[in-house]
XYZ file of C-alpha atoms in Angstrom:
748
model
C -0.289 0.234 -0.051
C 1.472 3.132 -0.847
C 0.906 7.290 -1.023
C 0.242 7.843 -5.147
C 2.453 10.276 -5.326
C 6.520 10.363 -5.989
C 8.634 9.315 -3.143
C 5.266 9.805 -1.314
C 5.011 7.218 1.861
C 2.703 7.047 5.015
C 2.978 8.508 8.606
C 1.734 6.477 11.679
C -1.250 8.772 11.982
C -2.788 7.622 8.674
C -1.056 4.153 9.569
C -3.086 3.910 12.519
C -6.675 5.564 10.770
C -6.005 2.722 7.814
C -5.499 0.203 11.039
C -8.288 1.280 12.760
C -10.970 1.474 9.441
C -9.930 -1.325 7.073
C -11.160 -4.443 7.545
C -10.526 -5.865 4.214
C -7.154 -5.806 5.089
C -4.594 -8.344 7.506
C -1.210 -7.410 9.161
C -0.397 -3.783 8.183
C 3.490 -4.481 8.199
C 5.772 -1.183 8.704
C 8.800 -0.454 7.408
C 10.920 2.527 6.997
C 14.483 2.636 6.577
C 17.507 4.783 8.154
C 21.327 4.249 7.804
C 23.070 3.532 11.363
C 27.129 3.500 12.304
C 27.468 0.146 13.952
C 29.874 -0.607 16.251
C 31.357 -3.710 17.159
C 33.398 -5.332 15.106
C 36.436 -4.913 13.635
C 36.037 -1.406 12.316
C 32.911 0.772 12.419
C 30.320 0.573 9.032
C 27.288 1.866 8.095
C 24.039 -0.291 7.210
C 21.069 0.325 5.601
C 18.678 -0.700 8.334
C 14.972 -1.390 7.828
C 12.688 -0.467 10.663
C 10.067 -2.395 10.672
C 6.958 -3.429 13.578
C 7.592 -6.888 14.443
C 4.601 -8.726 12.090
C 6.467 -7.659 9.075
C 8.019 -11.032 8.174
C 5.331 -13.113 9.119
C 2.890 -10.316 6.772
C 6.038 -10.897 4.345
C 6.408 -14.546 4.731
C 9.845 -15.240 5.541
C 11.183 -17.304 8.403
C 14.805 -17.018 9.501
C 17.723 -19.630 8.145
C 19.125 -19.253 11.757
C 17.806 -17.509 15.499
C 14.269 -16.543 15.941
C 12.758 -13.568 13.560
C 10.470 -10.826 15.713
C 7.943 -11.359 17.946
C 4.606 -9.077 19.443
C 7.775 -8.499 22.636
C 9.683 -6.853 20.074
C 7.096 -4.090 19.409
C 6.134 -0.984 22.052
C 8.895 1.334 23.309
C 9.276 -0.696 26.502
C 11.074 -3.634 24.644
C 14.570 -4.454 23.884
C 16.653 -3.131 20.756
C 17.227 -6.504 18.675
C 18.322 -7.077 15.110
C 18.103 -9.567 12.269
C 20.667 -9.683 9.276
C 20.047 -10.658 5.635
C 20.825 -13.116 4.378
C 23.285 -11.197 2.027
C 24.840 -9.082 4.589
C 26.156 -11.815 6.919
C 27.604 -13.936 4.159
C 29.156 -11.448 2.130
C 30.275 -8.947 5.546
C 30.486 -11.293 7.881
C 31.310 -14.928 6.218
C 27.944 -16.767 7.487
C 29.241 -17.240 10.315
C 26.918 -19.088 12.934
C 28.161 -16.970 16.366
C 26.898 -14.059 15.024
C 23.490 -14.509 17.544
C 23.632 -13.339 20.769
C 26.195 -10.401 19.534
C 25.506 -7.390 20.764
C 26.789 -4.432 18.631
C 25.893 -0.627 19.673
C 23.977 1.701 16.899
C 24.269 5.320 17.365
C 24.629 4.932 21.108
C 22.159 1.683 21.498
C 23.037 -1.205 22.484
C 21.364 -4.389 19.934
C 21.215 -7.643 20.026
C 21.343 -10.255 17.004
C 18.549 -12.542 17.234
C 18.819 -14.366 13.343
C 19.583 -14.132 9.961
C 16.667 -13.732 7.231
C 16.368 -16.374 4.284
C 17.625 -15.338 0.994
C 14.761 -12.624 -0.218
C 14.641 -9.766 -1.981
C 16.488 -6.087 -1.329
C 12.897 -4.820 -1.158
C 11.315 -2.312 -0.949
C 14.595 -0.736 -0.787
C 18.226 -2.166 -0.309
C 19.367 -3.259 3.524
C 21.285 -5.053 4.505
C 19.765 -5.186 8.462
C 16.465 -5.182 9.818
C 15.635 -3.632 13.540
C 12.611 -3.351 15.674
C 10.773 0.273 16.170
C 12.279 0.439 19.059
C 15.879 0.491 18.350
C 15.069 4.287 16.147
C 15.067 7.052 18.422
C 13.477 8.893 16.210
C 10.494 6.753 15.477
C 9.494 6.918 19.099
C 9.500 10.979 18.986
C 6.756 12.640 19.625
C 6.377 14.407 16.431
C 7.379 10.829 14.614
C 4.444 8.870 16.573
C 1.095 11.709 15.871
C 3.418 14.205 13.107
C 0.267 13.258 10.173
C 2.869 14.317 8.010
C 5.684 13.248 9.181
C 5.647 10.592 5.963
C 7.803 7.953 5.725
C 7.391 4.075 6.534
C 6.074 1.650 3.608
C 2.795 -0.346 4.315
C 2.210 -4.011 3.843
C -1.237 -6.075 4.376
C -1.867 -9.520 3.370
C -6.199 -9.347 2.220
C -8.472 -11.112 4.333
C -9.725 -14.052 4.133
C -12.623 -14.555 1.812
C -11.646 -10.222 0.576
C -10.953 -9.086 -2.872
C -8.529 -6.731 -4.005
C -11.415 -4.976 -5.265
C -12.992 -4.469 -2.012
C -9.890 -3.956 -0.178
C -9.130 -0.891 -2.299
C -12.604 0.364 -2.437
C -12.696 0.018 1.457
C -9.081 2.063 1.942
C -9.744 4.897 -1.011
C -13.193 5.467 1.744
C -10.810 6.425 4.677
C -8.287 8.605 2.724
C -11.567 10.599 1.836
C -12.589 10.511 5.268
C -9.111 11.436 6.149
C -8.866 14.293 3.236
C -11.907 15.941 4.674
C -11.404 15.733 8.548
C -7.490 17.235 8.149
C -7.721 19.343 5.374
C -4.635 21.539 5.933
C -2.105 17.776 5.710
C -3.908 16.898 2.252
C -3.435 19.977 -0.428
C -5.336 19.508 -3.651
C -3.099 20.434 -5.601
C -0.858 17.912 -5.068
C -2.973 15.110 -4.930
C -2.774 12.724 -2.459
C -4.524 9.478 -3.476
C -3.786 5.570 -2.281
C -2.854 2.898 -4.360
C -2.489 -0.886 -4.035
C 0.129 -3.049 -5.660
C 0.428 -6.855 -5.706
C 3.580 -7.679 -4.011
C 5.418 -9.444 -6.965
C 4.102 -6.786 -9.799
C 6.269 -4.492 -6.831
C 8.830 -6.379 -6.817
C 9.538 -7.395 -10.378
C 7.895 -3.855 -11.876
C 11.856 -1.893 -12.942
C 13.379 -5.393 -14.133
C 10.026 -6.875 -16.172
C 10.660 -5.085 -19.535
C 14.930 -6.206 -18.680
C 13.586 -9.427 -18.683
C 11.344 -9.426 -21.569
C 13.702 -7.839 -22.947
C 16.741 -10.466 -22.130
C 13.876 -13.420 -22.762
C 13.244 -11.816 -26.262
C 16.835 -12.011 -28.117
C 17.922 -15.026 -25.926
C 14.679 -16.827 -28.043
C 15.976 -14.997 -30.734
C 19.645 -16.490 -30.380
C 17.781 -19.928 -29.774
C 15.751 -19.429 -32.378
C 18.680 -19.024 -34.703
C 20.760 -21.961 -33.263
C 17.751 -24.256 -34.113
C 17.820 -22.955 -37.450
C 21.504 -23.489 -38.761
C 20.673 -27.019 -36.816
C 17.820 -27.918 -38.202
C 20.007 -26.827 -42.149
C 22.931 -28.826 -40.805
C 20.504 -31.400 -40.465
C 18.331 -31.632 -43.505
C 22.248 -30.722 -45.960
C 23.525 -34.562 -44.021
C 19.512 -36.170 -44.763
C 20.129 -34.954 -48.443
C 22.993 -36.329 -48.218
C 22.464 -39.704 -47.207
C 19.590 -40.189 -49.398
C 20.957 -42.592 -51.170
C 21.420 -45.142 -47.993
C 17.848 -44.354 -46.593
C 16.587 -45.210 -50.000
C 18.585 -48.345 -50.407
C 16.881 -48.762 -46.192
C 13.787 -48.102 -47.944
C 14.247 -50.555 -50.154
C 15.610 -53.400 -48.319
C 12.380 -53.529 -46.222
C 12.802 -50.458 -43.625
C 9.561 -48.616 -43.068
C 9.337 -44.610 -42.476
C 8.861 -45.072 -38.752
C 12.412 -46.837 -38.646
C 13.619 -44.542 -40.392
C 12.775 -41.816 -38.142
C 13.986 -43.217 -35.278
C 17.746 -43.501 -36.805
C 17.262 -40.185 -37.673
C 16.224 -39.488 -33.789
C 19.058 -41.233 -32.286
C 21.672 -39.073 -34.082
C 19.820 -35.286 -33.745
C 19.537 -36.756 -29.806
C 22.972 -37.479 -29.900
C 23.769 -33.927 -32.004
C 21.052 -32.273 -29.340
C 22.614 -33.718 -25.855
C 26.193 -33.269 -26.852
C 25.224 -29.363 -28.040
C 23.236 -29.138 -24.832
C 26.339 -30.787 -22.369
C 28.545 -27.856 -24.546
C 26.246 -25.250 -23.426
C 25.965 -26.238 -19.881
C 29.901 -26.515 -19.439
C 30.099 -22.951 -21.434
C 27.246 -21.260 -18.930
C 28.516 -23.030 -16.043
C 32.210 -22.062 -16.852
C 31.006 -17.929 -17.319
C 28.613 -17.835 -13.799
C 31.732 -16.134 -12.725
C 32.597 -14.294 -15.164
C 29.082 -12.702 -15.267
C 28.142 -12.818 -11.344
C 31.543 -10.566 -11.598
C 30.660 -7.951 -14.210
C 27.174 -7.977 -13.229
C 28.215 -7.046 -9.983
C 29.049 -3.850 -10.730
C 25.932 -2.910 -11.233
C 23.225 -4.574 -8.630
C 23.721 -6.229 -5.684
C 22.194 -9.154 -6.385
C 24.558 -10.969 -8.691
C 25.512 -13.218 -6.130
C 21.190 -14.639 -7.011
C 22.523 -15.715 -10.776
C 23.034 -19.150 -10.660
C 22.631 -22.764 -12.389
C 19.971 -24.880 -10.144
C 17.414 -27.410 -11.071
C 14.783 -25.321 -13.036
C 18.633 -24.057 -15.819
C 18.794 -28.169 -16.545
C 15.206 -29.187 -17.013
C 15.123 -26.380 -19.158
C 17.997 -27.009 -21.263
C 17.099 -30.472 -21.312
C 13.299 -29.510 -22.572
C 14.793 -26.914 -24.946
C 17.660 -30.060 -26.543
C 14.537 -32.792 -26.475
C 12.412 -30.509 -28.154
C 14.907 -29.976 -31.077
C 15.689 -33.025 -31.179
C 12.563 -34.310 -32.046
C 11.591 -31.289 -33.926
C 15.253 -32.003 -36.545
C 14.175 -35.219 -37.049
C 10.982 -34.622 -38.489
C 11.341 -31.796 -40.139
C 12.888 -33.310 -43.316
C 10.521 -34.809 -45.843
C 11.261 -38.537 -45.995
C 8.161 -39.238 -49.041
C 8.513 -42.999 -50.126
C 8.418 -41.553 -53.954
C 12.007 -39.109 -53.125
C 13.456 -41.908 -51.583
C 12.863 -44.251 -54.233
C 13.555 -42.319 -56.999
C 16.903 -41.252 -55.554
C 17.461 -45.443 -54.980
C 17.658 -45.165 -59.026
C 19.124 -42.172 -59.431
C 23.050 -42.019 -59.987
C 23.669 -37.795 -60.786
C 22.920 -34.803 -60.384
C 21.605 -32.108 -57.832
C 19.688 -34.171 -54.726
C 18.064 -31.180 -53.770
C 14.069 -30.950 -54.028
C 12.927 -27.402 -54.974
C 10.701 -27.201 -51.547
C 14.276 -28.518 -49.344
C 15.917 -26.154 -51.690
C 13.188 -23.007 -50.227
C 13.126 -25.146 -46.459
C 17.164 -24.517 -47.062
C 16.927 -20.899 -47.940
C 13.727 -20.246 -45.262
C 15.899 -20.951 -42.571
C 18.891 -19.070 -43.432
C 16.681 -16.144 -44.069
C 15.132 -16.748 -40.202
C 18.224 -16.729 -39.371
C 19.626 -13.227 -41.090
C 16.598 -12.242 -39.800
C 16.950 -12.651 -35.955
C 20.164 -11.850 -35.703
C 18.898 -8.009 -37.664
C 16.034 -7.854 -34.884
C 18.324 -8.997 -31.671
C 21.020 -6.572 -33.120
C 18.529 -3.470 -33.513
C 17.372 -3.093 -30.008
C 21.537 -3.937 -28.757
C 22.143 -1.064 -31.421
C 19.188 1.248 -30.236
C 20.450 0.562 -26.607
C 24.002 1.157 -27.480
C 23.069 4.691 -28.449
C 20.888 5.209 -25.548
C 23.984 4.417 -23.710
C 25.903 7.030 -25.315
C 23.063 9.688 -25.201
C 23.205 9.556 -21.349
C 27.201 9.520 -21.320
C 27.015 12.759 -22.684
C 24.402 14.324 -20.722
C 26.445 17.176 -18.978
C 26.462 15.801 -14.970
C 26.834 19.003 -13.959
C 30.086 18.784 -12.541
C 33.242 18.245 -13.164
C 34.350 14.199 -13.504
C 38.253 14.756 -13.570
C 40.258 14.531 -11.259
C 37.354 14.693 -7.828
C 37.544 11.957 -5.284
C 34.583 11.713 -3.133
C 33.948 9.471 0.210
C 31.523 9.747 2.848
C 32.646 10.083 7.002
C 29.168 9.867 8.807
C 29.836 12.194 12.510
C 28.572 10.182 15.087
C 25.497 11.289 17.086
C 26.877 11.808 20.208
C 28.652 14.980 18.598
C 27.009 18.308 18.925
C 26.624 20.057 15.355
C 29.396 22.635 16.300
C 31.738 19.395 17.083
C 30.716 17.565 13.853
C 31.633 20.669 11.815
C 35.237 21.011 13.342
C 36.278 18.505 12.701
C 35.172 18.296 9.737
C 36.838 21.792 8.678
C 39.822 19.796 10.635
C 39.551 17.153 8.420
C 39.919 19.223 4.716
C 42.494 21.696 6.353
C 44.715 18.504 6.947
C 43.107 16.588 3.476
C 44.262 19.900 1.362
C 47.959 19.940 2.847
C 48.461 16.444 0.664
C 50.416 17.251 -2.363
C 48.920 17.676 -5.058
C 45.174 18.659 -3.232
C 43.255 22.006 -5.174
C 40.251 22.377 -3.389
C 38.655 20.362 -1.126
C 34.597 20.586 0.430
C 32.268 18.958 2.814
C 28.444 19.025 2.685
C 25.569 16.681 3.334
C 25.580 14.489 0.194
C 28.077 13.537 -2.655
C 26.941 14.830 -6.342
C 25.122 13.282 -8.590
C 23.617 10.554 -5.950
C 19.591 10.993 -5.500
C 19.473 12.861 -2.138
C 16.941 11.452 0.628
C 15.394 14.576 2.139
C 13.325 16.551 0.222
C 11.185 19.141 1.858
C 8.394 22.003 0.801
C 10.255 25.478 0.218
C 8.495 28.770 -0.270
C 9.497 31.861 -0.960
C 8.411 35.223 0.997
C 6.256 37.801 -0.806
C 4.808 35.254 -3.198
C 1.781 33.341 -1.784
C 1.463 29.925 -3.097
C -1.100 29.439 -6.075
C -3.977 27.548 -5.714
C -4.275 24.320 -7.469
C 0.226 24.658 -8.415
C 1.510 21.835 -5.864
C 3.760 23.087 -3.370
C 8.005 22.887 -4.685
C 9.935 20.155 -2.952
C 13.820 20.868 -2.938
C 16.406 18.778 -2.089
C 17.987 19.844 0.929
C 21.867 20.355 1.322
C 24.521 21.501 2.803
C 28.406 23.091 1.338
C 31.542 24.211 2.880
C 32.452 26.750 0.910
C 35.261 25.263 -0.848
C 32.240 22.222 -1.629
C 31.241 23.525 -4.817
C 34.765 24.558 -6.755
C 35.980 20.873 -5.844
C 33.161 19.441 -7.972
C 33.212 21.163 -10.949
C 29.737 23.416 -10.431
C 29.645 26.437 -11.791
C 28.506 29.408 -9.891
C 25.534 31.427 -12.136
C 24.555 34.526 -10.092
C 25.875 36.161 -6.730
C 28.237 34.890 -4.404
C 29.385 30.974 -3.179
C 29.416 30.194 0.796
C 32.276 32.649 2.456
C 34.348 31.705 5.642
C 31.307 33.823 7.279
C 28.631 31.859 6.822
C 29.117 31.045 10.577
C 25.847 28.989 12.893
C 25.070 32.290 14.727
C 25.539 34.473 10.982
C 22.971 35.487 8.684
C 20.854 32.907 7.617
C 21.997 32.227 4.370
C 21.277 29.877 0.868
C 22.366 28.879 -2.530
C 19.158 28.197 -5.167
C 20.340 25.908 -7.947
C 19.096 27.162 -11.184
C 16.016 24.704 -11.423
C 14.931 25.731 -8.442
C 15.575 29.415 -8.304
C 13.630 29.365 -11.852
C 11.253 27.468 -10.362
C 10.178 29.546 -7.758
C 11.353 33.066 -8.788
C 11.164 32.025 -12.844
C 13.108 35.217 -15.219
C 13.028 37.410 -11.616
C 16.350 37.705 -10.268
C 16.395 35.213 -7.246
C 19.703 37.247 -5.783
C 18.839 39.250 -2.206
C 15.137 37.396 -2.314
C 14.160 35.095 0.886
C 13.087 31.899 1.237
C 12.500 28.799 4.096
C 11.445 25.069 4.628
C 8.075 25.002 5.060
C 6.330 22.442 6.411
C 4.880 20.343 9.376
C 7.529 17.832 9.412
C 9.844 20.030 10.220
C 9.415 19.791 13.573
C 9.891 16.267 13.786
C 12.792 16.672 12.202
C 14.044 19.415 14.295
C 14.426 21.607 11.694
C 13.553 25.251 11.475
C 11.479 27.790 8.893
C 13.439 30.702 9.479
C 13.795 32.973 6.845
C 17.635 32.863 4.599
C 18.808 35.392 2.157
C 19.460 33.551 -1.398
C 23.309 34.341 -2.163
C 24.043 32.735 -4.864
C 22.839 30.696 -7.786
C 24.536 27.150 -8.866
C 24.270 24.814 -11.916
C 22.217 21.847 -11.655
C 23.919 17.863 -11.269
C 22.274 15.569 -12.412
C 21.958 13.819 -8.666
C 18.510 11.595 -9.850
C 20.728 10.255 -12.913
C 21.396 11.476 -16.289
C 17.684 10.465 -17.703
C 15.489 12.299 -15.739
C 14.712 16.366 -14.331
C 17.859 17.685 -12.812
C 16.005 17.408 -9.656
C 15.100 21.151 -7.583
C 18.211 21.951 -4.566
C 18.584 24.457 -1.956
C 22.386 24.206 -0.202
C 22.784 26.086 3.565
C 26.630 26.930 4.581
C 27.900 23.900 6.652
C 28.235 25.637 9.766
C 23.851 26.500 9.677
C 22.971 22.722 8.714
C 20.308 22.402 11.668
C 18.974 19.459 10.462
C 21.498 17.420 13.326
C 22.646 14.627 10.513
C 26.484 15.471 9.014
C 27.263 12.319 6.706
C 30.331 13.994 5.862
C 30.425 13.846 2.317
C 33.618 14.979 1.157
C 34.927 16.222 -2.662
C 38.667 16.294 -3.061
C 40.431 17.776 -6.417
C 43.462 16.262 -6.650
C 45.872 14.966 -9.051
C 45.364 11.807 -9.214
C 42.614 11.633 -7.628
C 41.776 7.755 -7.030
C 45.340 7.024 -6.361
C 44.825 9.033 -2.863
C 42.494 7.813 -1.703
C 44.117 5.489 0.979
C 46.233 9.014 2.360
C 43.085 10.324 2.692
C 40.691 7.239 4.557
C 44.248 6.829 6.645
C 43.878 11.100 8.110
C 40.178 10.001 8.454
C 40.549 7.444 10.563
C 43.498 8.362 12.888
C 41.408 12.248 13.392
C 38.090 10.075 14.290
C 38.490 6.167 14.002
C 34.449 5.859 15.472
C 33.818 6.837 12.020
C 33.030 4.310 9.146
C 34.348 5.304 6.083
C 32.065 4.818 2.986
C 31.468 4.594 -0.803
C 35.402 6.152 -1.898
C 34.295 6.453 -5.619
C 35.637 9.542 -8.174
C 33.001 11.233 -9.105
C 33.520 9.179 -13.127
C 33.414 6.292 -11.571
C 29.362 7.496 -9.859
C 28.841 8.605 -13.115
C 29.205 5.098 -14.719
C 27.180 3.802 -11.985
C 24.445 5.781 -12.468
C 23.720 4.225 -15.516
C 24.959 0.268 -14.827
C 21.566 -0.991 -15.915
C 21.820 0.372 -19.070
C 24.773 -0.337 -19.530
C 24.746 -3.764 -18.337
C 21.523 -4.513 -20.758
C 23.781 -3.053 -23.759
C 25.999 -4.953 -22.412
C 23.930 -8.804 -22.385
C 21.426 -7.478 -25.644
C 24.914 -6.539 -27.755
C 26.616 -9.865 -26.849
C 23.248 -12.269 -28.090
C 23.149 -10.179 -30.876
C 26.868 -10.712 -31.788
C 26.158 -14.183 -31.014
C 23.097 -14.506 -33.337
C 25.126 -12.651 -35.628
C 27.870 -15.524 -35.982
C 25.976 -18.406 -36.087
C 23.662 -17.377 -38.888
C 27.386 -16.146 -40.491
C 28.107 -19.426 -39.940
C 24.713 -20.429 -41.384
C 24.933 -18.148 -44.652
C 28.252 -19.671 -45.458
C 27.759 -22.924 -44.739
C 24.778 -23.804 -46.589
C 26.423 -22.050 -49.575
C 28.963 -23.868 -49.632
C 26.515 -27.084 -50.205
C 24.852 -25.301 -52.595
C 28.102 -24.969 -54.293
C 28.951 -28.575 -54.304
C 25.161 -29.999 -55.670
C 26.185 -27.186 -58.398
C 29.461 -28.282 -58.880
C 29.218 -30.564 -62.164
C 27.663 -27.583 -63.329
C 29.691 -24.881 -62.417
C 32.640 -26.837 -64.050
C 30.885 -27.101 -67.619
C 30.018 -22.956 -67.217
C 34.173 -23.031 -67.052
C 34.740 -25.359 -69.331
C 32.870 -23.442 -71.718
C 35.015 -20.093 -71.078
C 32.342 -19.001 -67.830
C 34.689 -16.629 -65.939
C 36.057 -16.994 -62.876
C 34.609 -13.562 -61.422
C 31.042 -14.601 -62.852
C 31.194 -18.060 -60.663
C 31.630 -15.786 -57.839
C 29.105 -12.884 -58.129
C 26.873 -16.039 -59.550
C 27.106 -17.662 -55.644
C 27.441 -13.657 -53.677
C 24.735 -13.399 -55.231
C 22.026 -15.687 -54.224
C 24.134 -14.673 -50.532
C 22.873 -11.292 -51.225
C 19.280 -12.241 -51.700
C 19.053 -14.126 -49.314
C 20.480 -11.178 -47.126
C 18.217 -9.020 -48.323
C 15.505 -10.540 -47.975
C 16.065 -11.808 -43.927
C 16.930 -7.502 -43.677
C 13.546 -6.458 -44.706
C 11.961 -9.531 -42.747
C 14.110 -8.652 -39.081
C 13.585 -4.991 -39.850
C 9.756 -5.714 -39.527
C 10.176 -7.551 -36.618
C 12.558 -4.679 -35.276
C 9.529 -2.653 -35.045
C 7.878 -4.072 -32.161
C 10.731 -5.234 -30.407
C 12.253 -1.523 -30.905
C 8.452 -0.024 -29.499
C 8.753 -2.786 -26.062
C 12.215 -1.245 -25.461
C 10.394 1.889 -25.650
C 10.446 1.984 -22.051
C 14.440 1.816 -21.851
C 15.449 3.694 -23.996
C 16.342 7.862 -23.629
C 17.198 10.276 -26.346
C 16.527 7.465 -29.321
C 13.541 6.951 -31.597
C 12.619 2.879 -31.545
C 13.121 3.723 -34.764
C 16.160 5.574 -35.008
C 17.768 5.246 -38.505
C 20.681 5.943 -37.871
C 21.317 2.141 -35.805
C 19.223 0.769 -38.868
C 21.701 2.026 -40.866
C 24.854 1.059 -39.012
C 22.948 -2.925 -38.188
C 21.836 -3.005 -42.019
C 25.539 -2.829 -42.912
C 26.805 -4.441 -40.003
C 24.085 -7.218 -41.128
C 25.605 -7.186 -44.764
C 29.303 -6.734 -44.159
C 29.640 -9.729 -42.021
C 26.787 -11.822 -44.799
C 28.810 -10.745 -47.494
C 31.871 -11.905 -45.889
C 30.477 -15.851 -45.071
C 29.291 -15.819 -48.423
C 32.373 -14.915 -50.385
C 34.096 -18.395 -48.357
C 32.142 -20.494 -50.524
C 32.354 -18.294 -53.675
C 36.137 -17.975 -53.890
C 35.960 -21.950 -53.348
C 33.548 -21.755 -56.696
C 35.692 -19.207 -58.228
C 39.515 -22.442 -58.204
C 36.376 -25.349 -58.888
C 38.671 -27.722 -61.761
C 36.531 -27.389 -64.674
C 38.425 -31.488 -65.823
C 37.951 -32.592 -62.453
C 34.772 -31.381 -62.005
C 33.729 -32.701 -64.837
C 34.964 -36.477 -64.416
C 33.534 -36.286 -60.447
C 29.597 -35.766 -62.445
C-alpha cells in the first residue's frame, strides 16, 4: 500500500487510521529505512537498516535460517532493541558466521542484540543490510514521529483478509482516505493529488525489471531460434547427402518409422552434446557474468545454475532433437527416386526452399537482436553525453558519517580540520564537505516557500532537496556559480541565514526574476519532526544543476545551506576532493580520517566518473548482455549462410565445371554465388527490420534520447549484417571460382 505521489509514504497517524478502519486487510506491517553506524566489529561500519514492526516478517512470509524472527514482545517502547541480519549481509560481510547470534552491537549509541538471520530474499522495498525493531530508532519514538500526520516515511504492507478481494479492499481504503482528507484538510494539499495505491507484491518486486527481463528473454529466444535454424539446416543437409543410403534401407524393407528412429537417435546425440557443451560453457562463464553484473547490482550473487536451468535446457534440447528428426521430408516416392538416381542434384525444390527459409530466419533474427542492442548502445552513448553538472576529472569522493553523540559545532569543527589536513596533501587543489556527494540521489526533500510569493491555488508546493556545503564545495565538485556568490567563511552558525539555490529551483520559484537577495524558507509540519526551523534565508547565489537522480531524469530542485548552519542534526560527511591523480590519493585520505575519528566509518570511496558510471550501470548491463546475444546470433547466422552456400556449390560442382569449361569467367562464378547470398541477406534484413519494429516498441521504456525507429541505428545494423554476410558468402564463392573444370566433370 503506497501513497500515490512520488516518494510519498505514510505517517504513523495515517497507518493508525487505516489499521482501525479497514476490515478487508490484515497485518499492516510497517517498514522504513535509515542508515546507522554500527560498532562492535573490527572497525565502524554504516548499515542500511530496515526499521520494521514485529509482524513484518509474518506479513511478508519470511523466516529466519538461524535464530528467530521478531515477535509481539519486540514491539512497543518497552521492548529491547533487537536485530536480524539479511542473508546477503551475513554471507558477504560476516562470512556466514553462525556465532553472530546473541552478539551485541552499538548502533547510534544504543545496544542492539542480533537474534536471527533472514532467509535469502529480494531487497525490497529498498537495499537493506539489517532489520531492527522500532524501539531501536529513537527518532521513531519521538512524539513528532508518533503524532505528526505529515511526517511520512513508512511503507505499509498488508494481506487481503480471508474472503475479501483486492477490489473491495481498494474501495474500502479509498473511503478511509477520503475521510482523512476531509477531517485533516491542512495536511493534504488538494493540488498535490493525494491518493492511496495498491500494488500486489509480485508486481512491485518485478515492476522495474520486467521490461528488461522480457527483452533479455526475447533476445535469448531469437538466438535460440537462430541456433535451431542453423542446426536444422545442418541436419537437412546431412539427410540429403545420405539420401541414397536411406533409400537403400527403404528398399530393403525399413519403414518410415524405423528411418525416423534412426534420425531421432542421431539428432538426439547432436542435441545432447550441444546441451552438455552449452551447460559447461554457462557454468564456466557464470563467475564472469556474476563478476560483471556485480558492478551494477547487489543482486548479482543470486545469478546461479539451479535445477530449473537444467530442466529447461533438457526440455529445449529434447524438443529440438524431435523437431530436427521429423523436419526432413522422407516421402517414399523421393527415396525410391533417389535409389534409382546416380547423378545430378539431390536437392528438391521444396528442400532448397526450406534451406533458404532457414537462412532467412537466421538473418532476420540477427537483425532484430542487433537492432535492440544498437538502440540500447545509442541510449548509453546519449546518457554519457548528458552534462552531469560537475567536473568529472580528478575528483575523489567519500563519506565519513559523524557520530550521533557529537554536537553540531563539534562535527563542523572536526570536518573543517579534516578538510585542512586533506588540503595539505601533495597535489590537492580543492576540498569541500557537504550533506551528500554530487550525482548521488538526495533522500532529504522538503517543501519550500518564498517570501512575498503566496502559493497559487491548484499549484503543488515546490519540494526541494536539502543540501549543505562548505565554502570550497562547489569549486571542488566543479559546480558552476551562475549568479551571486558562493558560501564564505563568515557564513557561520550564528551568522545571517543564507542559502544558494540551484538553477532549477531558482527558475521554479522566481521564474525570470533575479533571486539574489530574495528570501526563502523550508515549510511543512515535518520540520518539527526532524528538528528544523522555518527561518527565512537570504539567497546569495545560484549554481548549476547536477544530475543527482541520473542522467535520464530532470535535474532535481536543490537548496544549499552552509555546513555550519546545518540544522538537520545529521552530518554524513560527504567529502569532495579535487587533486592530481585523485584515485591514488584515497588511502592517504582514509588514513587521515581514521586517525582523526576512529569511530567513524568510511563509505563509498569513488571518483565522480565512477559515480556517473554507477548511475547508468543498468543501461550498461542491458547493452552488454543484448550485445553479446546479438553478436552470437550474427556469428551463427554467418556460419549458417556460409555452410548453406558451400553445400549449394558442392551440389552444383558439375554445372560450375561445365560453365567454366565453356569459357565462363571465374569472376562470374563468384558473382553468381554472392548473388545467391545477397538475395538471402536482403530478404532476411527486410524481415528482420519489420520484426525489430515490434521489439523497438517494447524497448521504448528503456530508451533515452533515441527513437525506437532511429535511422542511424538501423543503418549501422544493416551495414554490419551486410558486411558480415558478404564476408561469409565470399568463402564458398571463392572456393567455387577455384573449381577445376576437368575434375568437376570427371567426378560428375
